[in-house]
Amino acid sequence: MFTVTRALEEALFQHFICQKLEIAYAIHKPIPFFEDLRDKFFITERIYKESLEACQNLVPVSRAVHNILTQLERTFDLSFLMTLFSPIDLREYPNLMTVLRSFKRGNEV
């Protein structure tokens, strides 16, 4: 394990904000992303159900994901990035690899 400075955490948060739209469009189906967020308590059961319902009512998945990401800005935690870039999500949403590389480089795509 390593220590993350406040400056690095702030830089990662700012980069997350800049990459929200890229993340939202990389996630093309709600499952397993929504379930993972719910199961790890990043979103409530209510938000999970409302987001799934929105997708069933033809709200684009990218819009539902963007709404969730916007909510997560308020409680941003580095553990969220670990969840976002989990092996399961990277396998299910291969376009997230581009976003992950941007975090590793420390700049935007």
PDB file of C-alpha atoms in Angstrom:
ATOM      1  CA  MET A   1       0.000   0.000   0.000  1.00  0.00           C
ATOM      2  CA  PHE A   2       1.174   3.540  -0.617  1.00  0.00           C
ATOM      3  CA  THR A   3       0.359   6.926   0.817  1.00  0.00           C
ATOM      4  CA  VAL A   4      -1.555   9.367  -1.340  1.00  0.00           C
ATOM      5  CA  THR A   5      -0.872  13.028  -0.757  1.00  0.00           C
ATOM      6  CA  ARG A   6      -3.698  15.530  -0.615  1.00  0.00           C
ATOM      7  CA  ALA A   7      -2.303  17.155  -3.785  1.00  0.00           C
ATOM      8  CA  LEU A   8      -2.370  13.846  -5.676  1.00  0.00           C
ATOM      9  CA  GLU A   9      -5.875  13.095  -4.455  1.00  0.00           C
ATOM     10  CA  GLU A  10      -7.029  16.534  -5.620  1.00  0.00           C
ATOM     11  CA  ALA A  11      -5.348  16.035  -9.011  1.00  0.00           C
ATOM     12  CA  LEU A  12      -7.081  12.659  -9.427  1.00  0.00           C
ATOM     13  CA  PHE A  13     -10.414  14.211  -8.467  1.00  0.00           C
ATOM     14  CA  GLN A  14      -9.987  17.020 -11.009  1.00  0.00           C
ATOM     15  CA  HIS A  15      -9.016  14.498 -13.674  1.00  0.00           C
ATOM     16  CA  PHE A  16     -12.078  12.414 -12.798  1.00  0.00           C
ATOM     17  CA  ILE A  17     -14.276  15.475 -13.347  1.00  0.00           C
ATOM     18  CA  CYS A  18     -12.620  16.111 -16.718  1.00  0.00           C
ATOM     19  CA  GLN A  19     -13.099  12.470 -17.724  1.00  0.00           C
ATOM     20  CA  LYS A  20     -16.734  12.060 -16.606  1.00  0.00           C
ATOM     21  CA  LEU A  21     -18.132  12.238 -20.114  1.00  0.00           C
ATOM     22  CA  GLU A  22     -15.535   9.779 -21.450  1.00  0.00           C
ATOM     23  CA  ILE A  23     -16.361   7.400 -18.593  1.00  0.00           C
ATOM     24  CA  ALA A  24     -20.108   7.771 -19.174  1.00  0.00           C
ATOM     25  CA  TYR A  25     -19.777   6.901 -22.859  1.00  0.00           C
ATOM     26  CA  ALA A  26     -17.412   4.004 -22.159  1.00  0.00           C
ATOM     27  CA  ILE A  27     -20.076   2.318 -20.038  1.00  0.00           C
ATOM     28  CA  HIS A  28     -22.560   1.094 -22.626  1.00  0.00           C
ATOM     29  CA  LYS A  29     -24.729  -1.151 -20.422  1.00  0.00           C
ATOM     30  CA  PRO A  30     -25.859  -0.683 -16.829  1.00  0.00           C
ATOM     31  CA  ILE A  31     -24.929  -4.131 -15.530  1.00  0.00           C
ATOM     32  CA  PRO A  32     -22.416  -4.877 -13.957  1.00  0.00           C
ATOM     33  CA  PHE A  33     -21.440  -1.223 -13.346  1.00  0.00           C
ATOM     34  CA  PHE A  34     -24.571  -0.183 -11.419  1.00  0.00           C
ATOM     35  CA  GLU A  35     -24.530  -3.383  -9.367  1.00  0.00           C
ATOM     36  CA  ASP A  36     -20.888  -2.936  -8.417  1.00  0.00           C
ATOM     37  CA  LEU A  37     -21.526   0.633  -7.258  1.00  0.00           C
ATOM     38  CA  ARG A  38     -24.520  -0.480  -5.221  1.00  0.00           C
ATOM     39  CA  ASP A  39     -22.794  -3.516  -3.727  1.00  0.00           C
ATOM     40  CA  LYS A  40     -19.826  -1.399  -2.619  1.00  0.00           C
ATOM     41  CA  PHE A  41     -22.120   1.303  -1.195  1.00  0.00           C
ATOM     42  CA  PHE A  42     -21.155   4.059  -3.630  1.00  0.00           C
ATOM     43  CA  ILE A  43     -24.820   4.450  -4.535  1.00  0.00           C
ATOM     44  CA  THR A  44     -27.959   3.667  -2.600  1.00  0.00           C
ATOM     45  CA  GLU A  45     -30.495   1.039  -3.517  1.00  0.00           C
ATOM     46  CA  ARG A  46     -32.859   3.882  -4.481  1.00  0.00           C
ATOM     47  CA  ILE A  47     -30.350   5.421  -6.915  1.00  0.00           C
ATOM     48  CA  TYR A  48     -29.599   1.967  -8.300  1.00  0.00           C
ATOM     49  CA  LYS A  49     -33.283   1.255  -8.989  1.00  0.00           C
ATOM     50  CA  GLU A  50     -33.979   4.740 -10.371  1.00  0.00           C
ATOM     51  CA  SER A  51     -30.995   4.487 -12.721  1.00  0.00           C
ATOM     52  CA  LEU A  52     -32.013   1.042 -13.977  1.00  0.00           C
ATOM     53  CA  GLU A  53     -35.574   2.242 -14.460  1.00  0.00           C
ATOM     54  CA  ALA A  54     -34.341   5.268 -16.396  1.00  0.00           C
ATOM     55  CA  CYS A  55     -32.431   2.961 -18.751  1.00  0.00           C
ATOM     56  CA  GLN A  56     -35.497   0.751 -19.169  1.00  0.00           C
ATOM     57  CA  ASN A  57     -37.454   3.905 -20.062  1.00  0.00           C
ATOM     58  CA  LEU A  58     -35.014   4.592 -22.898  1.00  0.00           C
ATOM     59  CA  VAL A  59     -32.856   7.172 -21.134  1.00  0.00           C
ATOM     60  CA  PRO A  60     -29.433   6.585 -22.691  1.00  0.00           C
ATOM     61  CA  VAL A  61     -27.132   4.556 -20.450  1.00  0.00           C
ATOM     62  CA  SER A  62     -24.472   7.244 -20.847  1.00  0.00           C
ATOM     63  CA  ARG A  63     -26.838   9.847 -19.374  1.00  0.00           C
ATOM     64  CA  ALA A  64     -27.733   7.619 -16.411  1.00  0.00           C
ATOM     65  CA  VAL A  65     -24.042   6.906 -15.796  1.00  0.00           C
ATOM     66  CA  HIS A  66     -23.157  10.602 -16.062  1.00  0.00           C
ATOM     67  CA  ASN A  67     -25.848  11.423 -13.501  1.00  0.00           C
ATOM     68  CA  ILE A  68     -24.407   8.845 -11.108  1.00  0.00           C
ATOM     69  CA  LEU A  69     -20.867  10.122 -11.647  1.00  0.00           C
ATOM     70  CA  THR A  70     -22.041  13.668 -10.937  1.00  0.00           C
ATOM     71  CA  GLN A  71     -23.543  12.481  -7.659  1.00  0.00           C
ATOM     72  CA  LEU A  72     -20.308  10.683  -6.795  1.00  0.00           C
ATOM     73  CA  GLU A  73     -18.361  13.928  -7.157  1.00  0.00           C
ATOM     74  CA  ARG A  74     -19.857  15.050  -3.827  1.00  0.00           C
ATOM     75  CA  THR A  75     -18.421  12.076  -1.973  1.00  0.00           C
ATOM     76  CA  PHE A  76     -15.420  11.336  -4.195  1.00  0.00           C
ATOM     77  CA  ASP A  77     -13.094   8.745  -2.755  1.00  0.00           C
ATOM     78  CA  LEU A  78     -10.101   7.078  -4.355  1.00  0.00           C
ATOM     79  CA  SER A  79     -11.647   3.687  -3.686  1.00  0.00           C
ATOM     80  CA  PHE A  80     -14.217   4.614  -6.330  1.00  0.00           C
ATOM     81  CA  LEU A  81     -11.457   4.717  -8.950  1.00  0.00           C
ATOM     82  CA  MET A  82     -10.374   1.237  -7.868  1.00  0.00           C
ATOM     83  CA  THR A  83     -13.943   0.040  -8.401  1.00  0.00           C
ATOM     84  CA  LEU A  84     -14.296   1.865 -11.724  1.00  0.00           C
ATOM     85  CA  PHE A  85     -11.146   0.277 -13.092  1.00  0.00           C
ATOM     86  CA  SER A  86     -11.722  -3.175 -11.617  1.00  0.00           C
ATOM     87  CA  PRO A  87     -10.849  -6.156 -13.809  1.00  0.00           C
ATOM     88  CA  ILE A  88     -14.551  -6.935 -14.298  1.00  0.00           C
ATOM     89  CA  ASP A  89     -15.389  -3.410 -15.467  1.00  0.00           C
ATOM     90  CA  LEU A  90     -12.341  -3.239 -17.720  1.00  0.00           C
ATOM     91  CA  ARG A  91     -13.386  -6.534 -19.306  1.00  0.00           C
ATOM     92  CA  GLU A  92     -17.043  -5.522 -19.690  1.00  0.00           C
ATOM     93  CA  TYR A  93     -16.281  -1.967 -20.829  1.00  0.00           C
ATOM     94  CA  PRO A  94     -13.057  -2.097 -22.863  1.00  0.00           C
ATOM     95  CA  ASN A  95     -13.259   1.636 -23.698  1.00  0.00           C
ATOM     96  CA  LEU A  96     -12.490   2.318 -20.034  1.00  0.00           C
ATOM     97  CA  MET A  97      -8.902   1.293 -20.809  1.00  0.00           C
ATOM     98  CA  THR A  98      -8.383   4.613 -22.612  1.00  0.00           C
ATOM     99  CA  VAL A  99      -9.625   6.489 -19.555  1.00  0.00           C
ATOM    100  CA  LEU A 100      -7.438   4.393 -17.260  1.00  0.00           C
ATOM    101  CA  ARG A 101      -4.388   5.184 -19.394  1.00  0.00           C
ATOM    102  CA  SER A 102      -5.199   8.897 -19.087  1.00  0.00           C
ATOM    103  CA  PHE A 103      -5.140   8.563 -15.288  1.00  0.00           C
ATOM    104  CA  LYS A 104      -1.834   6.718 -15.431  1.00  0.00           C
ATOM    105  CA  ARG A 105      -0.327   9.393 -17.669  1.00  0.00           C
ATOM    106  CA  GLY A 106      -1.822  12.141 -15.549  1.00  0.00           C
ATOM    107  CA  ASN A 107      -3.358  13.990 -18.451  1.00  0.00           C
ATOM    108  CA  GLU A 108      -6.495  14.032 -20.531  1.00  0.00           C
ATOM    109  CA  VAL A 109      -7.140  11.771 -23.472  1.00  0.00           C
TER     110      VAL A 109
END
